[in-house]
Tab-separated table of C-alpha atoms in Angstrom:
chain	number	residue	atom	x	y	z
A	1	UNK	CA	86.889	119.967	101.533
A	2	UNK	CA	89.415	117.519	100.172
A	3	UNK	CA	92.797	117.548	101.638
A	4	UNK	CA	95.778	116.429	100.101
A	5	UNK	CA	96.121	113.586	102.847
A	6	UNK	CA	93.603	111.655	100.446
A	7	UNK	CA	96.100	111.465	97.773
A	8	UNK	CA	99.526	111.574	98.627
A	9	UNK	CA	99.860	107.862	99.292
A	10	UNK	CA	97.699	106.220	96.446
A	11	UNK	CA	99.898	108.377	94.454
A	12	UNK	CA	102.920	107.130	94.941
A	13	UNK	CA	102.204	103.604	93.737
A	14	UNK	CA	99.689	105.089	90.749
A	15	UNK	CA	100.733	108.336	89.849
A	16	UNK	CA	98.660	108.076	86.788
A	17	UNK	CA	95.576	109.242	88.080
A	18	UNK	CA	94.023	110.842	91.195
A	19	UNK	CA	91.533	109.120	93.198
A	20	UNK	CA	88.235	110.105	92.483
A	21	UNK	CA	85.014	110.908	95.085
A	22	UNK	CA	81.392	109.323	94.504
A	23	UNK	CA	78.293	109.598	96.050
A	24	UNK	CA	76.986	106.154	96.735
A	25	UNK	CA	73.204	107.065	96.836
A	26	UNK	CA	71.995	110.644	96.740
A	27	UNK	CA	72.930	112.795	99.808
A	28	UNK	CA	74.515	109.950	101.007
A	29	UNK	CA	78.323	109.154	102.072
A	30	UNK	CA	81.406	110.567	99.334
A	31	UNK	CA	83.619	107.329	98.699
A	32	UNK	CA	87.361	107.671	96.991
A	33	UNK	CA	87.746	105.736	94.205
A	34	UNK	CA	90.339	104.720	91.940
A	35	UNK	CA	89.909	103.829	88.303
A	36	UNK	CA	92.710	102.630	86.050
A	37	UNK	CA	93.463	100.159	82.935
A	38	UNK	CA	91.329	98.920	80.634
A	39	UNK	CA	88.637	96.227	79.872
A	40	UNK	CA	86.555	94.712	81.456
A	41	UNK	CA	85.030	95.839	84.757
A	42	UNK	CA	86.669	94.533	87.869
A	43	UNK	CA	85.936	95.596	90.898
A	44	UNK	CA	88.381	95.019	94.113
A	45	UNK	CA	87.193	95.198	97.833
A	46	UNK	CA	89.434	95.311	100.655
A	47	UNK	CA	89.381	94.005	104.002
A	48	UNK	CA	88.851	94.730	107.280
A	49	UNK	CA	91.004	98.348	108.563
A	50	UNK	CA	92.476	98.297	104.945
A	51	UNK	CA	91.745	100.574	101.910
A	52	UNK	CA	91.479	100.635	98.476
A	53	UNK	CA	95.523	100.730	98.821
A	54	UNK	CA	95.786	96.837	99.817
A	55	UNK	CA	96.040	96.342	96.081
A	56	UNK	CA	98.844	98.467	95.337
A	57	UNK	CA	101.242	95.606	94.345
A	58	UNK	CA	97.872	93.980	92.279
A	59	UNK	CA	96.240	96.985	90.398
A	60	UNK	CA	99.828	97.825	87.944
A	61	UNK	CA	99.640	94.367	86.742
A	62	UNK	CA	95.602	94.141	86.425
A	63	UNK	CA	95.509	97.107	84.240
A	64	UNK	CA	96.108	95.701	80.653
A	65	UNK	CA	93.499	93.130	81.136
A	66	UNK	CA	90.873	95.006	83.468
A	67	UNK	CA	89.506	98.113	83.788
A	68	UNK	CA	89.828	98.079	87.882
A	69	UNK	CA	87.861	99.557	89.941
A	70	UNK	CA	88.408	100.152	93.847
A	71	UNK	CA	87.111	102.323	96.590
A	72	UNK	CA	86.947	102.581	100.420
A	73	UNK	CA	83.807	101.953	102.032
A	74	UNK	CA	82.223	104.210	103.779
A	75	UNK	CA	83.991	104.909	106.997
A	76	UNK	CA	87.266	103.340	105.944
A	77	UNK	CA	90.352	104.836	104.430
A	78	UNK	CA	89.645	108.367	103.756
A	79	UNK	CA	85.747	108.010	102.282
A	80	UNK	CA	83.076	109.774	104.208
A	81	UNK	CA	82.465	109.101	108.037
A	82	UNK	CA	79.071	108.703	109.124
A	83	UNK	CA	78.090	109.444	112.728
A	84	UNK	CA	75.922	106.282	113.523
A	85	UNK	CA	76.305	104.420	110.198
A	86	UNK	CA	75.715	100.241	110.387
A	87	UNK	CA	78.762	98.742	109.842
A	88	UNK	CA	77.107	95.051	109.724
A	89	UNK	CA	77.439	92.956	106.419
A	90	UNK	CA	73.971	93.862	104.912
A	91	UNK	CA	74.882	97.115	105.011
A	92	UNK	CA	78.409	97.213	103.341
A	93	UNK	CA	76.971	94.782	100.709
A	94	UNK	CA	74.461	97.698	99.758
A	95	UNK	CA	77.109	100.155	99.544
A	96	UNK	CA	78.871	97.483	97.126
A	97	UNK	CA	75.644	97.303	95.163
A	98	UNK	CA	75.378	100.604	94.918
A	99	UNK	CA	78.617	101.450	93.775
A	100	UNK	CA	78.364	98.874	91.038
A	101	UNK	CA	75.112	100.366	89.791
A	102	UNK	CA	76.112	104.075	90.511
A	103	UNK	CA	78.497	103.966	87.665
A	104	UNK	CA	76.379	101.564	85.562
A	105	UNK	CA	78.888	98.472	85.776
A	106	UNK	CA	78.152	95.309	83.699
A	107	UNK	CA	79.865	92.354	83.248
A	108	UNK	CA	81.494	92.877	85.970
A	109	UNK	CA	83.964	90.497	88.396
A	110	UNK	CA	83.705	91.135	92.094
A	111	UNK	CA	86.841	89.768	93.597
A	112	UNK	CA	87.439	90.744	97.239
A	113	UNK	CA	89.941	89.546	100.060
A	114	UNK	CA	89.067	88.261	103.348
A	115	UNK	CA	85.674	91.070	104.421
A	116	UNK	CA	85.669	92.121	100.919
A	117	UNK	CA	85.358	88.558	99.378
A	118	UNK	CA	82.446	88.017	101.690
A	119	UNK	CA	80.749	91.333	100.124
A	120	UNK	CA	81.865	90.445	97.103
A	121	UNK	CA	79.970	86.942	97.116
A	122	UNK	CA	76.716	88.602	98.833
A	123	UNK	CA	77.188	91.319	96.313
A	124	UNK	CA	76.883	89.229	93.409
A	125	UNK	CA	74.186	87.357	94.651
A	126	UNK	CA	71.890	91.122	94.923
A	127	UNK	CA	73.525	92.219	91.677
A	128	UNK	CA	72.252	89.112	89.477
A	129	UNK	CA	72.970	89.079	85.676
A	130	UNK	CA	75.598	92.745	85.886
A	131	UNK	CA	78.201	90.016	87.670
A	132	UNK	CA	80.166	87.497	85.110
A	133	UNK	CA	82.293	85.963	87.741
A	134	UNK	CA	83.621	86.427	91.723
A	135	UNK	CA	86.785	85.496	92.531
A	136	UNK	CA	87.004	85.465	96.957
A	137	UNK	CA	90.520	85.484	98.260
A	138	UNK	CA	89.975	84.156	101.751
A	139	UNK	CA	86.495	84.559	102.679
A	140	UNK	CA	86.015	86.369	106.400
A	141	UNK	CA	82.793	83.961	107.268
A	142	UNK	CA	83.444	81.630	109.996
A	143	UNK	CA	83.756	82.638	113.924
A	144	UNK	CA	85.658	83.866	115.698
A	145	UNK	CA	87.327	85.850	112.571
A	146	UNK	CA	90.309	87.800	112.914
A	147	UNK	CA	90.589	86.362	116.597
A	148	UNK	CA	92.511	83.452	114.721
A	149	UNK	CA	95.444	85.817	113.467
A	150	UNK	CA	97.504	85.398	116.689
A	151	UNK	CA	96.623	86.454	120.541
A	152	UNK	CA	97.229	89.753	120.174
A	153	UNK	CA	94.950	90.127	117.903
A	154	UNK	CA	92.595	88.600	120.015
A	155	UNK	CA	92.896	90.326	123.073
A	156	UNK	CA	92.615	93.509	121.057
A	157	UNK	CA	89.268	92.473	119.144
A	158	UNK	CA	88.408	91.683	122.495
A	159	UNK	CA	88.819	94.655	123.960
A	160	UNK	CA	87.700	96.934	121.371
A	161	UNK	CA	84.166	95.102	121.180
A	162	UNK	CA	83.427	95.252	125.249
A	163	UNK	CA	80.628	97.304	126.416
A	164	UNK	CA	82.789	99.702	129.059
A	165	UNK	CA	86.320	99.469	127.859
A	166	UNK	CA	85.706	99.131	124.246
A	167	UNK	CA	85.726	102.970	123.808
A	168	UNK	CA	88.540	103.181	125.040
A	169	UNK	CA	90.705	100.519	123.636
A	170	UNK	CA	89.401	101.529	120.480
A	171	UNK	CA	91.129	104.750	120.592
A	172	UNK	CA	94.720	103.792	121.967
A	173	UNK	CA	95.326	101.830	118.164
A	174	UNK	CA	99.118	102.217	117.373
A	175	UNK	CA	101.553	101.882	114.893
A	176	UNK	CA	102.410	99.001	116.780
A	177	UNK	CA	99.148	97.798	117.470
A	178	UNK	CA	98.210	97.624	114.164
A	179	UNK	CA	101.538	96.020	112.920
A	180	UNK	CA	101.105	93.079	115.363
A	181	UNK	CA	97.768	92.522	114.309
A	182	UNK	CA	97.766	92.516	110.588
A	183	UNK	CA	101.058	90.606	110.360
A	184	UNK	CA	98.864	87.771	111.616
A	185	UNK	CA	97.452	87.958	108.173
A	186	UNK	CA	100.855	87.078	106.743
A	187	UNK	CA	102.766	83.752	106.568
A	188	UNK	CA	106.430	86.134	105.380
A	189	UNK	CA	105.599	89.227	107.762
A	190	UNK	CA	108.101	90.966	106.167
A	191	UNK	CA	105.547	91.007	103.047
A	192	UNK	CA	103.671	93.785	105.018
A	193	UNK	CA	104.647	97.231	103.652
A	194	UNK	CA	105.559	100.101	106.168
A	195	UNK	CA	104.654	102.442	104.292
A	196	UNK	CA	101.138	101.265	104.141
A	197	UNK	CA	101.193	100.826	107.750
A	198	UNK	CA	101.973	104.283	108.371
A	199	UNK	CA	98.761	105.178	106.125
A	200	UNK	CA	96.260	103.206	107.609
A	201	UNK	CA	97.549	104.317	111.268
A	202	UNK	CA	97.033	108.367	109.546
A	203	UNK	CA	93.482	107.686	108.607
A	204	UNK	CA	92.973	105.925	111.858
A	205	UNK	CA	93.575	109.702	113.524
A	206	UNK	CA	90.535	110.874	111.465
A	207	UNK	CA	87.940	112.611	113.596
A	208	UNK	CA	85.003	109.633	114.562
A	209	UNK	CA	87.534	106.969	113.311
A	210	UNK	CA	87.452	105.145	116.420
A	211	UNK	CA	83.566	104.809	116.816
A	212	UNK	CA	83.930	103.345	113.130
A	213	UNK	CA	86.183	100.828	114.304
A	214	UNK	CA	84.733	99.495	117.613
A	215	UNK	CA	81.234	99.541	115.029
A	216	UNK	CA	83.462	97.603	112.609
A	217	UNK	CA	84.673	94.909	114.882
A	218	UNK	CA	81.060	94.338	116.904
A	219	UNK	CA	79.611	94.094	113.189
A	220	UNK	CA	81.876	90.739	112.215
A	221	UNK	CA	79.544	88.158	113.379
A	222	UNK	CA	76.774	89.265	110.826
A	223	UNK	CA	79.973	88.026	107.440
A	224	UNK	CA	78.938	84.615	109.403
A	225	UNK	CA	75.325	85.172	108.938
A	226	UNK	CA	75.779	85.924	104.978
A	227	UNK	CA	76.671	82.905	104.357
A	228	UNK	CA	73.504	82.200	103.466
A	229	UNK	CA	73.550	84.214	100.198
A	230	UNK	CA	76.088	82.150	98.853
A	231	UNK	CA	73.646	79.854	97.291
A	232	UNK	CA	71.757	82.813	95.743
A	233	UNK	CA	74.820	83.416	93.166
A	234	UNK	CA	74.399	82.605	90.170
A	235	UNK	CA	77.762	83.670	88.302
A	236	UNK	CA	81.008	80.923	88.255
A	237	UNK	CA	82.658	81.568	92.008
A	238	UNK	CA	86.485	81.033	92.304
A	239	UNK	CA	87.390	80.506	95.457
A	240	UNK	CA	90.799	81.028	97.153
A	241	UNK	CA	92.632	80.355	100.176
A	242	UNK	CA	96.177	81.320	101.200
A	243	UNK	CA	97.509	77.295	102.516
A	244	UNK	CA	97.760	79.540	105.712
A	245	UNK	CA	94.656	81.044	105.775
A	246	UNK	CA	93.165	81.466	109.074
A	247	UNK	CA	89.964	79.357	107.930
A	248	UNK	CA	89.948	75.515	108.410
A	249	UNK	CA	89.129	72.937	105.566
A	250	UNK	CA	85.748	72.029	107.027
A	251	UNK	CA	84.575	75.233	106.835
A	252	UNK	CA	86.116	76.352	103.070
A	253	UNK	CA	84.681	72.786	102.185
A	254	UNK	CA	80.845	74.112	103.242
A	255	UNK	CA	81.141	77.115	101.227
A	256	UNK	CA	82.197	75.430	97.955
A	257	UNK	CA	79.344	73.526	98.814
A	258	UNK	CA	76.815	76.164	99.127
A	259	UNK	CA	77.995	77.865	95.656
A	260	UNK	CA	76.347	76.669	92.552
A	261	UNK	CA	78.988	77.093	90.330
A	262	UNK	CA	81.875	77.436	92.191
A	263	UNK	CA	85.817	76.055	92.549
A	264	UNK	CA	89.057	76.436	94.780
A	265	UNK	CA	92.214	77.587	94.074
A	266	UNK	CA	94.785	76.607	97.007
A	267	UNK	CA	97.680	79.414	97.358
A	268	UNK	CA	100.911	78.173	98.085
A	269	UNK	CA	103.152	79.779	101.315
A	270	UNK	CA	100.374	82.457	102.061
A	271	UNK	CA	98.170	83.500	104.604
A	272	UNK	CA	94.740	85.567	105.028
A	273	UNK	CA	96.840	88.742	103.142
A	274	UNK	CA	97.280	87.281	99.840
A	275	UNK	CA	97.145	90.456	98.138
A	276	UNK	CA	100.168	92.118	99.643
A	277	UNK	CA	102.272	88.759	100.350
A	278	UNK	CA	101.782	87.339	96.988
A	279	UNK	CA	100.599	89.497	94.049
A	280	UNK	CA	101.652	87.935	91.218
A	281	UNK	CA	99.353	85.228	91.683
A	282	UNK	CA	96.513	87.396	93.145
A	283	UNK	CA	96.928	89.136	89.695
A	284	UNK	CA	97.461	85.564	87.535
A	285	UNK	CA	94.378	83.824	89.071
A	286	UNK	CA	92.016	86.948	88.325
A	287	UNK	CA	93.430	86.909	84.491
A	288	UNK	CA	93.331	83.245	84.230
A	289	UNK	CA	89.393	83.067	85.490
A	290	UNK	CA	88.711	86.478	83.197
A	291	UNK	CA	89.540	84.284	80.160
A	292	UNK	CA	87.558	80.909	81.122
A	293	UNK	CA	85.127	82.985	81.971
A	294	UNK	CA	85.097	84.517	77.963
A	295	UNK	CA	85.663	80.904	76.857
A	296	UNK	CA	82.469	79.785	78.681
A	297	UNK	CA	80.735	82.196	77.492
């Protein structure tokens, strides 16, 4: 049964509409959704312990130029939790897939950040010809990952993947915790939202939540491993990275050169968390490649 915990927050930012719930595949995993604007398709993936609610400050200004689209993956947020599910990248990329064809999406742009430009890439490289462009804030595909965001952060990652402790580090996240980690994502930490803090640590209480993350974290290396999809895409690829990012030039110099068609886009006085720390040109990049994209065509 749906509670109203799935709700209340997405609604305060977009009290348009409710989220909606989807089955991926049939009998499979329920995802929430949210549709709003109009236009064409865009679909929005999220990062790592995030939601569909990363792009609260994105979506309101998206919405007279896109019809956006953007759901939690199975396991995150508050979509369906699967006792045993693969959290590794070929399996989130099929749940992208299959969200994509599930509602029959075509001409679509995947644009993710940092995990969910990784899927979005992959993604578009399985979903051929139904993709017009990607646009990848900040790519999650280089070791050791989230490690980089400061040492707390690391010791945590750590701790969560080892074989003994991992259980239970996994299961003593806090509001603090959690704070201290993702504001390694930002280069103004005030830019992260409490608000949005307070939701992710509320879904993080769910019932099997904590065998999702410890499944989450172990899973990272295989975003390294898709790399080699890249050069499988054959839609235009805009590539961003916060001028903080936690990558390193070498390594957003070997994707660009991996992509067939692709460019970068350099994001001034940001980090891996462009999303929340700088929307209005999360939002202006996505509209600017929608329309060379049309012009191309």
């Amino acid at each position: 049964m749906v509670s109203q915990n799935e709700f209340d927050y997405t609604l305060r930012w977009w009290p348009d509409q409710k989220p909606e719930f989807l089955s991926l595949t049939p009998g499979g995993p329920k995802v929430r959704y949210l549709r709003a604007g109009q236009g064409p398709a865009l679909v929005l993936l999220h990062s790592i312990r995030t939601e569909l609610d990363l792009f609260q400050r994105v979506i309101p200004k998206l919405i007279d130029h896109f019809t956006v689209y953007a759901f939690d993956y199975p396991g995150f947020g508050w979509s369906d939790i699967v006792p045993g599910a693969d959290y590794r990248e070929p399996a989130m990329r099929a749940h992208v897939v299959h969200f994509v064809e599930r509602l029959d999406l075509r001409d679509v742009t995947l644009a993710g950040e940092s995990m969910g430009a990784t899927l979005a890439l992959t993604a578009a490289a399985a979903l051929g010809e139904r993709v017009k462009q990607v646009v990848a804030f900040n790519p999650y595909d280089y070791f050791p990952g989230v490690e980089r965001a400061n040492l707390l952060a690391s010791l945590i990652i750590k701790s969560v993947r080892a074989p003994v402790i991992g259980p239970i580090f996994a299961g003593m996240e806090s509001g603090a915790s959690l704070a201290g980690i993702l504001k390694g994502g930002f280069y103004d930490r005030r830019r992260l939202p409490s608000d949005f803090l307070d939701e992710l640590v509320k879904g993080g209480k769910r019932p099997g939540y904590t065998k999702v993350a410890r499944a989450v974290y172990r899973g990272l290396p295989s975003y390294v491993a898709a790399r080699a999809h890249y050069a499988q895409i054959d839609a235009p690829v805009t590539l961003v990275y916060g001028d903080h990012d936690w990558s390193r030039p070498a390594e957003r110099e070997a994707n660009l050169a991996l992509i067939k068609r692709g460019k970068t886009i350099a994001l001034k006085d940001a980090s891996h968390i462009a999303s929340l720390e700088r929307p209005e040109e999360f939002a202006r990049i996505l509209i600017e490649t929608l329309s060379t994209a049309r012009s191309a065509a």
